[in-house]
Amino acid sequence: MTKKFFVTTPIYYVNDVPHIGHACTTIAADILARSHRQRGEEVFFLTGTDEHGAKIAQAAEKEGLSPLEFCDKIAPQFEENWKKLDISYDYFIRTTNPEHEKVVQALILKIKENGYIYDATYKGWYCVGCEAFKTPDELVDGKCVEHPNKDLEWYEEKNWFLNLRKVIADNPTVFEKLAYSFPENKRNEMLGKIKIMENDVSISRANVKWGIPIPWDTEQTVYVWFDALINYYSATRFVDGKAEFWPADVHLVGKGINWFHSVIWQGMLLAAGIDIPKKVFAHSHYNTAGQKMSKSLGNVIAPFELVNKFGVDATRYMIAKSFPENDDSDITWEKLTETYNADLANNLGNLVSRLAALAEGLEIDKKEIKISIEYLEKIDNFALPSACEWVFKNYIDPINQKLNEVKPWKLEANDPVRITFLKESIGNLLIATHHLKPIMPNAAKDIIEHFERKIEKKQTPVFARI
Ligand code: MSP
């Protein structure tokens, strides 16, 4: 039976058009999805938009639109952006989809039936930017760390609560280890946070009209995060033939929403009696000059600007090469251009055009190429900068080096030494290219098409220097 693989990105808030922070998560998930397809697995790659809640309602009001009109305007912009970046998602979920709404209501009812929901009054500071209550220890100078230029709102209202502390007590083997949560340093942060956790999770809102009604209390709507997290599961219920993809193999998220994905989501699922996902991976953030890149801070780089300047494959490569898998990474146009010129224009692109010119007329046999296990482990662990380096260190650099040593251009065209050397170098270039295929699908396809047969005189796929 074909192995199944289900990978998700966070569903993005529609109050913002995508910037390269969003793009890095989506590209990394796409690389993983493509790599698993390359391994012959049946993949379900899910992304989408998070459309309910106070933040979206406020953004819609600012534009003089109803919340749904506003979402209908922005959600397609995400799809367009993802298409420009060659994101091969299988389904794009929107939380305003009535099929999703039904699953949310059924799940919340199930949790209530299982005795994990109670009502109480909530008092506390709320950050609309995060759509989350903030405890005093999470604030710096009375402000949210992620949204320092936004004022917090004081909430005091009756809410429905998920008894997270009881779920945790009832499932000690899950919450004592969080064995599915990666990387380890971020898992430890979550474990520490569980230890000092004092509150359960409020899962409804009395004053937010833009949301899914609580089935037994229509005065209240479902808290936007509770609604949003369920997208991962709901899609497997209503997208045809996808039920057997649950539980998800990987939820890829940014570190800012790790708590929701590594703790609250598991609490919700266990309370409903549903299997939990196999892995949550929380990456770090892109910064510009030390600050998190975000629309509210006004320091964003838009993915389409990169595509316009460098092309889609180079954009994907540069994002993979700078992917903040573990630590925050500072990103600037200068650094991106440097990577482009060093790795793609001067190195890979130059090698491709030199080999193409030297090997014109040669016939290259198509060979079965095995992707290295060591490389696949890097992809599976989102060690994308190191995966990129691995290809250059093991293939591109040695081929270039040998080319300069052997100097085939000094040998006669029919010299067997020259022919054997070129065939071997092109064979290695093709191995490198098959490894790079999930990262640069089009460039890889062009290179493979150029070399995996009789090499003709024609324009080779190169990355021009910028
Ligand atoms: N809607 C919620 C997620 C719900 S998932 C059930 C949300 N949306 S968001 O639009 O704010 O997107 C957050 C995600 O975008 C982060 O988890 C991360 O994947 C990505 N990034 C946003 N800014 C980023 C950076 N500056 N750097 C890297 N990734 C960042 O939260």
Coordinates of C-alpha atoms and ligand atoms in Angstrom, one line a residue:
M1 CA 0.0 0.0 0.0
T2 CA 1.3 3.5 -0.8
K3 CA 2.6 5.3 2.2
K4 CA 0.5 8.4 3.0
F5 CA 2.0 11.7 4.2
F6 CA 0.0 14.7 5.5
V7 CA 1.8 18.0 6.0
T8 CA 0.2 21.4 7.0
T9 CA 1.2 25.0 7.2
P10 CA -0.5 27.4 9.7
I11 CA -3.6 29.0 8.1
Y12 CA -2.7 32.6 7.7
Y13 CA -4.8 35.6 8.9
V14 CA -6.3 37.5 6.1
N15 CA -5.7 40.9 7.6
D16 CA -2.3 40.8 6.0
V17 CA -1.1 39.9 2.5
P18 CA 1.7 37.4 2.6
H19 CA 5.3 38.5 3.4
I20 CA 8.4 36.3 3.3
G21 CA 7.8 35.2 6.9
H22 CA 4.6 33.5 5.8
A23 CA 6.4 32.4 2.6
C24 CA 9.2 30.7 4.4
T25 CA 6.8 28.4 6.3
T26 CA 4.9 27.6 3.2
I27 CA 8.0 27.0 1.0
A28 CA 9.5 24.8 3.7
A29 CA 6.3 22.7 3.9
D30 CA 6.2 22.6 0.1
I31 CA 9.8 21.3 -0.1
L32 CA 8.8 18.6 2.4
A33 CA 5.6 17.7 0.4
R34 CA 7.5 17.5 -2.9
S35 CA 10.3 15.4 -1.3
H36 CA 7.7 12.9 0.0
R37 CA 6.1 12.8 -3.4
Q38 CA 9.5 12.1 -4.9
R39 CA 9.8 9.2 -2.5
G40 CA 6.6 7.7 -4.1
E41 CA 4.3 8.6 -1.2
E42 CA 0.7 9.8 -1.5
V43 CA 0.8 13.3 -0.1
F44 CA -1.9 15.6 1.3
F45 CA -0.5 19.1 1.6
L46 CA -2.9 21.6 3.3
T47 CA -2.7 25.3 3.6
G48 CA -5.3 28.0 3.9
T49 CA -6.6 31.1 5.6
D50 CA -7.8 31.9 9.1
E51 CA -10.8 34.2 8.6
H52 CA -12.8 34.6 11.9
G53 CA -12.2 36.7 15.0
A54 CA -11.9 40.3 16.2
K55 CA -8.8 41.1 14.1
I56 CA -10.4 40.2 10.8
A57 CA -13.7 42.0 11.7
Q58 CA -11.7 45.1 12.6
A59 CA -9.7 45.0 9.3
A60 CA -12.9 44.5 7.3
E61 CA -14.6 47.5 9.0
K62 CA -11.6 49.7 8.2
E63 CA -12.1 48.9 4.5
G64 CA -15.9 49.4 4.8
L65 CA -16.6 45.8 3.9
S66 CA -18.5 43.0 5.6
P67 CA -16.1 40.5 7.2
L68 CA -17.0 37.8 4.6
E69 CA -16.6 40.3 1.6
F70 CA -13.2 41.2 3.1
C71 CA -12.1 37.6 3.4
D72 CA -13.4 36.8 -0.1
K73 CA -11.1 39.6 -1.3
I74 CA -7.9 38.6 0.5
A75 CA -8.0 34.8 0.5
P76 CA -7.5 34.6 -3.3
Q77 CA -4.5 36.9 -2.9
F78 CA -2.9 34.2 -0.7
E79 CA -3.7 31.5 -3.3
E80 CA -2.2 33.7 -6.1
N81 CA 0.9 34.4 -4.1
W82 CA 1.4 30.7 -3.4
K83 CA 0.9 29.9 -7.1
K84 CA 3.6 32.4 -8.0
L85 CA 5.9 30.6 -5.6
D86 CA 5.0 27.2 -7.1
I87 CA 3.4 25.9 -3.9
S88 CA 2.0 22.5 -4.7
Y89 CA -0.8 22.5 -2.0
D90 CA -3.5 19.9 -2.5
Y91 CA -6.2 21.8 -0.7
F92 CA -6.7 25.4 0.4
I93 CA -8.9 25.6 3.4
R94 CA -10.9 28.7 4.5
T95 CA -12.4 28.7 8.0
T96 CA -15.5 30.4 6.6
N97 CA -16.2 27.2 4.6
P98 CA -19.6 25.8 6.0
E99 CA -18.2 22.3 5.9
H100 CA -15.4 23.3 8.3
E101 CA -17.8 25.1 10.5
K102 CA -19.9 22.0 10.9
V103 CA -16.8 20.0 12.0
V104 CA -15.9 22.7 14.5
Q105 CA -19.4 22.6 16.1
A106 CA -19.4 18.7 16.2
L107 CA -16.0 18.6 17.8
I108 CA -16.8 21.2 20.5
L109 CA -20.0 19.3 21.3
K110 CA -18.0 16.1 21.6
I111 CA -15.6 17.7 24.0
K112 CA -18.5 19.0 26.1
E113 CA -20.1 15.6 26.2
N114 CA -16.8 14.2 27.3
G115 CA -16.9 16.5 30.3
Y116 CA -14.0 18.8 29.4
I117 CA -15.9 22.1 29.0
Y118 CA -17.2 24.4 31.8
D119 CA -18.2 28.1 32.1
A120 CA -16.6 30.8 34.1
T121 CA -15.8 34.5 34.0
Y122 CA -12.6 35.5 32.3
K123 CA -10.7 38.6 33.3
G124 CA -7.5 39.6 31.6
W125 CA -5.5 41.4 28.9
Y126 CA -6.2 40.5 25.3
C127 CA -3.9 41.1 22.3
V128 CA -6.0 41.4 19.2
G129 CA -2.8 41.0 17.1
C130 CA -2.2 37.5 18.5
E131 CA -5.9 36.8 19.1
A132 CA -4.8 35.6 22.6
F133 CA -5.0 36.4 26.3
K134 CA -1.7 37.4 27.7
T135 CA -0.5 36.6 31.2
P136 CA 1.5 39.3 33.0
D137 CA 4.8 37.4 32.6
E138 CA 4.2 37.4 28.8
L139 CA 4.3 41.3 28.7
V140 CA 7.2 43.6 28.3
D141 CA 6.5 47.2 29.5
G142 CA 2.8 46.3 29.5
K143 CA 2.9 45.4 25.8
C144 CA 2.7 42.2 23.8
V145 CA 6.2 41.2 22.6
E146 CA 5.0 40.3 19.1
H147 CA 2.8 43.5 18.8
P148 CA 4.6 46.2 20.8
N149 CA 2.8 49.0 18.9
K150 CA -0.7 47.7 19.7
D151 CA -2.6 48.4 22.9
L152 CA -3.9 45.5 24.8
E153 CA -7.7 45.3 25.6
W154 CA -9.1 44.4 29.0
Y155 CA -11.7 41.7 28.8
E156 CA -14.1 40.6 31.6
E157 CA -16.8 38.3 30.4
K158 CA -18.5 34.9 30.8
N159 CA -16.7 32.4 28.6
W160 CA -16.8 28.6 28.0
F161 CA -13.5 27.0 28.9
L162 CA -11.6 23.9 27.9
N163 CA -10.4 22.2 31.0
L164 CA -6.9 21.9 29.8
R165 CA -5.5 21.1 33.2
K166 CA -7.8 18.1 33.5
V167 CA -6.8 16.9 29.9
I168 CA -3.2 17.2 30.9
A169 CA -3.7 15.3 34.2
D170 CA -5.7 12.6 32.3
N171 CA -2.9 12.1 29.7
P172 CA 0.4 12.3 31.6
T173 CA 2.3 10.2 29.1
V174 CA 1.6 12.8 26.4
F175 CA 2.2 16.0 28.3
E176 CA 5.1 14.9 30.4
K177 CA 7.2 14.5 27.3
L178 CA 5.6 16.3 24.3
A179 CA 7.6 13.7 22.4
Y180 CA 6.1 14.9 19.0
S181 CA 7.2 18.5 19.5
F182 CA 10.4 19.7 17.7
P183 CA 13.0 21.0 17.9
E184 CA 14.0 19.9 21.4
N185 CA 14.9 23.4 22.8
K186 CA 11.5 24.7 21.9
R187 CA 9.9 21.5 23.3
N188 CA 11.6 22.2 26.6
E189 CA 10.2 25.7 26.6
M190 CA 6.7 24.2 26.2
L191 CA 7.3 21.7 29.0
G192 CA 8.4 24.6 31.3
K193 CA 5.3 26.5 30.4
I194 CA 3.0 23.5 31.2
K195 CA 4.6 23.4 34.7
I196 CA 3.7 27.0 35.5
M197 CA 0.3 27.0 33.7
E198 CA -2.4 28.4 36.0
N199 CA -5.4 28.8 33.7
D200 CA -7.5 26.7 31.4
V201 CA -8.3 27.9 27.9
S202 CA -11.2 30.1 27.2
I203 CA -12.8 28.8 24.0
S204 CA -15.6 31.2 23.4
R205 CA -16.2 35.0 23.0
A206 CA -19.3 36.9 24.1
N207 CA -18.3 40.1 22.4
V208 CA -17.0 38.8 19.0
K209 CA -19.8 38.4 16.6
W210 CA -17.6 37.3 13.6
G211 CA -17.2 33.6 14.4
I212 CA -18.9 30.2 14.5
P213 CA -21.8 30.1 17.1
I214 CA -21.3 27.9 20.1
P215 CA -23.9 25.2 19.4
W216 CA -25.5 25.3 22.9
D217 CA -25.1 29.0 23.5
T218 CA -25.7 31.1 20.4
E219 CA -24.9 34.3 22.4
Q220 CA -21.2 33.3 22.1
T221 CA -18.9 32.5 19.2
V222 CA -16.1 29.9 19.1
Y223 CA -12.7 31.5 20.0
V224 CA -10.8 32.0 16.7
W225 CA -7.9 29.8 17.7
F226 CA -10.1 26.9 18.7
D227 CA -11.9 27.2 15.3
A228 CA -8.6 27.6 13.4
L229 CA -6.7 24.7 14.8
I230 CA -9.5 22.4 13.8
N231 CA -8.9 23.1 10.1
Y232 CA -6.2 20.5 10.1
Y233 CA -8.6 17.8 11.1
S234 CA -11.8 19.2 9.4
A235 CA -10.1 19.1 6.0
T236 CA -9.6 15.4 6.3
R237 CA -13.3 15.0 7.0
F238 CA -14.8 16.9 4.1
V239 CA -12.2 16.8 1.4
D240 CA -13.0 13.7 -0.5
G241 CA -10.9 10.6 0.3
K242 CA -8.7 12.3 2.8
A243 CA -10.1 10.8 6.0
E244 CA -7.3 8.2 6.2
F245 CA -4.7 11.0 6.3
W246 CA -5.5 11.8 9.9
P247 CA -3.4 12.0 12.2
A248 CA -1.2 14.6 10.4
D249 CA 2.4 13.7 10.0
V250 CA 3.7 17.2 10.4
H251 CA 2.3 20.6 11.4
L252 CA 4.9 23.2 10.5
V253 CA 4.5 26.4 12.4
G254 CA 6.4 29.5 13.6
K255 CA 7.7 29.5 17.2
G256 CA 5.2 32.3 18.1
I257 CA 2.3 29.8 17.8
N258 CA 4.0 26.7 19.2
W259 CA 2.0 26.6 22.4
F260 CA -1.2 26.5 20.5
H261 CA 0.1 23.6 18.4
S262 CA 2.2 21.6 20.8
V263 CA -0.1 21.9 23.8
I264 CA -3.6 23.3 23.3
W265 CA -4.3 21.4 20.0
Q266 CA -3.3 18.1 21.6
G267 CA -5.6 19.0 24.6
M268 CA -8.5 19.6 22.3
L269 CA -8.0 16.4 20.3
L270 CA -7.5 14.2 23.4
A271 CA -10.6 15.8 25.0
A272 CA -12.5 14.8 21.9
G273 CA -11.0 11.3 21.8
I274 CA -9.1 11.9 18.5
D275 CA -5.6 10.8 17.7
I276 CA -3.0 13.5 18.0
P277 CA -0.6 14.6 15.2
K278 CA 2.7 12.7 14.9
K279 CA 4.9 15.8 14.8
V280 CA 4.8 19.6 15.4
F281 CA 7.9 21.5 14.2
A282 CA 8.2 25.1 15.3
H283 CA 10.8 27.1 13.4
S284 CA 12.2 30.5 14.4
H285 CA 11.5 33.9 12.7
Y286 CA 13.0 36.1 10.0
N287 CA 14.1 39.4 11.4
T288 CA 15.0 42.6 9.8
A289 CA 17.6 44.5 11.7
G290 CA 16.8 42.4 14.8
Q291 CA 13.1 42.9 14.8
K292 CA 10.5 40.3 13.8
M293 CA 9.3 40.9 10.3
S294 CA 5.6 41.8 10.3
K295 CA 3.1 44.1 8.7
S296 CA 2.4 45.9 12.0
L297 CA 6.1 46.7 12.3
G298 CA 6.3 47.9 8.7
N299 CA 9.5 46.0 7.8
V300 CA 8.3 43.4 5.4
I301 CA 9.7 41.9 2.2
A302 CA 7.0 40.7 -0.1
P303 CA 7.6 37.4 -1.8
F304 CA 6.5 38.7 -5.2
E305 CA 9.3 41.4 -5.1
L306 CA 11.8 38.6 -4.7
V307 CA 10.2 36.6 -7.5
N308 CA 10.3 39.7 -9.8
K309 CA 14.0 40.2 -9.1
F310 CA 15.4 36.6 -8.8
G311 CA 12.7 34.3 -10.4
V312 CA 10.7 31.7 -8.5
D313 CA 13.3 28.9 -8.2
A314 CA 16.0 31.2 -6.9
T315 CA 13.5 32.7 -4.5
R316 CA 12.7 29.3 -3.1
Y317 CA 16.4 28.4 -2.9
M318 CA 17.3 31.6 -1.1
I319 CA 14.5 31.1 1.4
A320 CA 15.5 27.5 2.0
K321 CA 19.2 28.6 2.4
S322 CA 18.2 31.2 5.0
F323 CA 15.4 29.2 6.6
P324 CA 15.3 30.0 10.4
E325 CA 15.0 26.4 11.4
N326 CA 16.5 26.8 14.9
D327 CA 17.5 30.4 15.5
D328 CA 16.1 33.7 14.2
S329 CA 17.7 34.7 11.0
D330 CA 18.3 38.3 9.9
I331 CA 17.3 38.8 6.3
T332 CA 18.2 41.7 4.0
W333 CA 18.2 42.3 0.2
E334 CA 22.0 42.4 0.3
K335 CA 22.3 39.0 1.9
L336 CA 19.8 37.5 -0.4
T337 CA 21.6 38.9 -3.5
E338 CA 24.9 37.6 -2.1
T339 CA 23.5 34.0 -1.7
Y340 CA 22.0 34.2 -5.2
N341 CA 25.3 35.3 -6.8
A342 CA 27.5 32.9 -4.8
D343 CA 25.5 29.7 -5.0
L344 CA 23.3 30.1 -8.1
A345 CA 24.9 32.5 -10.6
N346 CA 28.6 31.9 -10.0
N347 CA 28.5 28.3 -8.9
L348 CA 25.6 26.1 -10.1
G349 CA 24.6 28.3 -13.1
N350 CA 28.1 28.7 -14.2
L351 CA 28.8 24.9 -13.9
V352 CA 25.6 24.1 -15.9
S353 CA 26.6 26.4 -18.8
R354 CA 30.2 25.2 -18.9
L355 CA 29.3 21.5 -18.9
A356 CA 26.5 22.1 -21.5
A357 CA 29.0 23.8 -23.8
L358 CA 31.7 21.2 -23.4
A359 CA 29.4 18.2 -23.7
E360 CA 27.5 19.3 -26.7
G361 CA 26.6 16.3 -28.8
L362 CA 27.2 13.8 -26.1
E363 CA 24.6 11.2 -25.3
I364 CA 23.9 10.8 -21.5
D365 CA 22.1 7.7 -20.3
K366 CA 19.2 8.1 -18.0
K367 CA 20.0 6.5 -14.7
E368 CA 17.8 5.7 -11.7
I369 CA 18.9 8.2 -9.0
K370 CA 18.7 7.4 -5.3
I371 CA 18.2 10.3 -3.0
S372 CA 20.7 10.1 -0.1
I373 CA 19.2 9.2 3.3
E374 CA 21.5 11.7 5.0
Y375 CA 19.9 14.4 2.8
L376 CA 16.4 13.2 3.4
E377 CA 16.9 13.4 7.1
K378 CA 17.9 17.0 6.8
I379 CA 14.7 17.8 4.7
D380 CA 12.6 15.9 7.2
N381 CA 14.0 17.9 10.1
F382 CA 13.7 21.2 8.2
A383 CA 17.5 21.6 8.3
L384 CA 17.1 23.3 4.9
P385 CA 20.2 25.5 5.0
S386 CA 22.3 22.4 5.7
A387 CA 20.4 20.4 3.0
C388 CA 21.4 23.1 0.5
E389 CA 25.0 23.1 1.7
W390 CA 25.1 19.3 1.5
V391 CA 24.4 19.3 -2.3
F392 CA 27.0 21.9 -2.9
K393 CA 29.6 20.3 -0.7
N394 CA 29.1 16.8 -2.0
Y395 CA 28.4 17.5 -5.7
I396 CA 28.6 21.0 -7.1
D397 CA 31.9 22.0 -5.5
P398 CA 33.8 18.8 -6.3
I399 CA 32.6 18.8 -9.9
N400 CA 33.7 22.4 -10.3
Q401 CA 37.0 21.6 -8.7
K402 CA 37.7 18.6 -10.9
L403 CA 36.7 20.5 -13.9
N404 CA 39.4 23.1 -13.2
E405 CA 42.0 20.3 -12.6
V406 CA 41.2 18.1 -15.6
K407 CA 40.6 21.2 -18.0
P408 CA 38.7 19.1 -20.6
W409 CA 38.6 22.2 -22.9
K410 CA 42.3 21.5 -23.5
L411 CA 41.7 18.0 -24.7
E412 CA 40.4 16.9 -28.2
A413 CA 36.7 16.5 -28.5
N414 CA 37.0 12.8 -29.1
D415 CA 39.6 12.1 -26.4
P416 CA 38.3 9.3 -24.2
V417 CA 39.6 11.0 -21.1
R418 CA 37.6 14.1 -21.9
I419 CA 34.4 12.1 -22.7
T420 CA 34.6 9.9 -19.6
F421 CA 35.2 12.9 -17.4
L422 CA 32.3 14.9 -18.9
K423 CA 29.9 11.9 -18.6
E424 CA 30.9 11.4 -15.0
S425 CA 30.6 15.1 -14.2
I426 CA 27.2 15.3 -15.8
G427 CA 26.1 12.2 -14.0
N428 CA 27.0 13.8 -10.7
L429 CA 25.4 17.1 -11.7
L430 CA 22.2 15.1 -12.4
I431 CA 22.4 13.5 -8.9
A432 CA 22.7 17.0 -7.4
T433 CA 19.8 18.3 -9.5
H434 CA 17.5 15.4 -8.4
H435 CA 18.3 16.3 -4.8
L436 CA 17.5 20.0 -5.5
K437 CA 14.2 19.2 -7.3
P438 CA 11.9 19.8 -4.3
I439 CA 13.6 23.1 -3.6
M440 CA 13.9 24.4 -7.2
P441 CA 11.3 22.3 -9.2
N442 CA 11.5 24.2 -12.5
A443 CA 15.2 24.9 -12.7
A444 CA 15.8 21.2 -11.8
K445 CA 13.4 20.1 -14.5
D446 CA 15.1 22.3 -17.1
I447 CA 18.6 21.0 -16.1
I448 CA 17.4 17.4 -16.2
E449 CA 15.8 17.9 -19.6
H450 CA 18.9 19.5 -20.9
F451 CA 21.3 16.8 -19.8
E452 CA 19.4 13.5 -19.5
R453 CA 19.6 12.7 -23.2
K454 CA 21.7 13.9 -26.2
I455 CA 23.0 17.3 -25.3
E456 CA 21.9 19.9 -27.9
K457 CA 23.2 23.3 -28.6
K458 CA 20.6 25.5 -27.1
Q459 CA 20.1 28.1 -24.3
T460 CA 21.0 26.4 -21.0
P461 CA 19.0 27.1 -17.9
V462 CA 21.4 29.4 -16.0
F463 CA 21.0 32.0 -13.3
A464 CA 22.3 35.3 -14.6
R465 CA 24.5 37.3 -12.2
I466 CA 22.7 40.2 -10.5
Ligands
MSP1 N1 -3.8 32.4 12.0 C1 -2.8 32.0 12.9 C2 -2.4 30.6 12.7 C3 -3.5 29.6 12.9 S1 -3.0 28.0 12.6 C4 -4.2 27.0 13.1 C5 -1.6 32.9 12.6 N2 -1.5 33.5 11.4 S2 -0.4 34.4 10.9 O1 -0.8 35.0 9.6 O2 0.0 35.4 11.9 O3 0.8 33.5 10.5 C6 1.7 33.0 11.4 C7 2.7 32.2 10.7 O4 3.4 32.9 9.7 C8 3.8 31.8 11.7 O5 3.5 30.7 12.5 C9 5.0 31.6 10.8 O6 4.8 30.3 10.2 C10 4.8 32.6 9.7 N3 5.5 33.9 10.1 C11 4.9 35.1 10.3 N4 5.9 36.0 10.5 C12 7.1 35.4 10.4 C13 8.5 35.8 10.5 N5 8.8 37.0 10.6 N6 9.4 34.9 10.2 C14 9.1 33.5 10.0 N7 7.8 33.1 9.9 C15 6.8 34.0 10.3 O7 -0.7 33.0 13.5

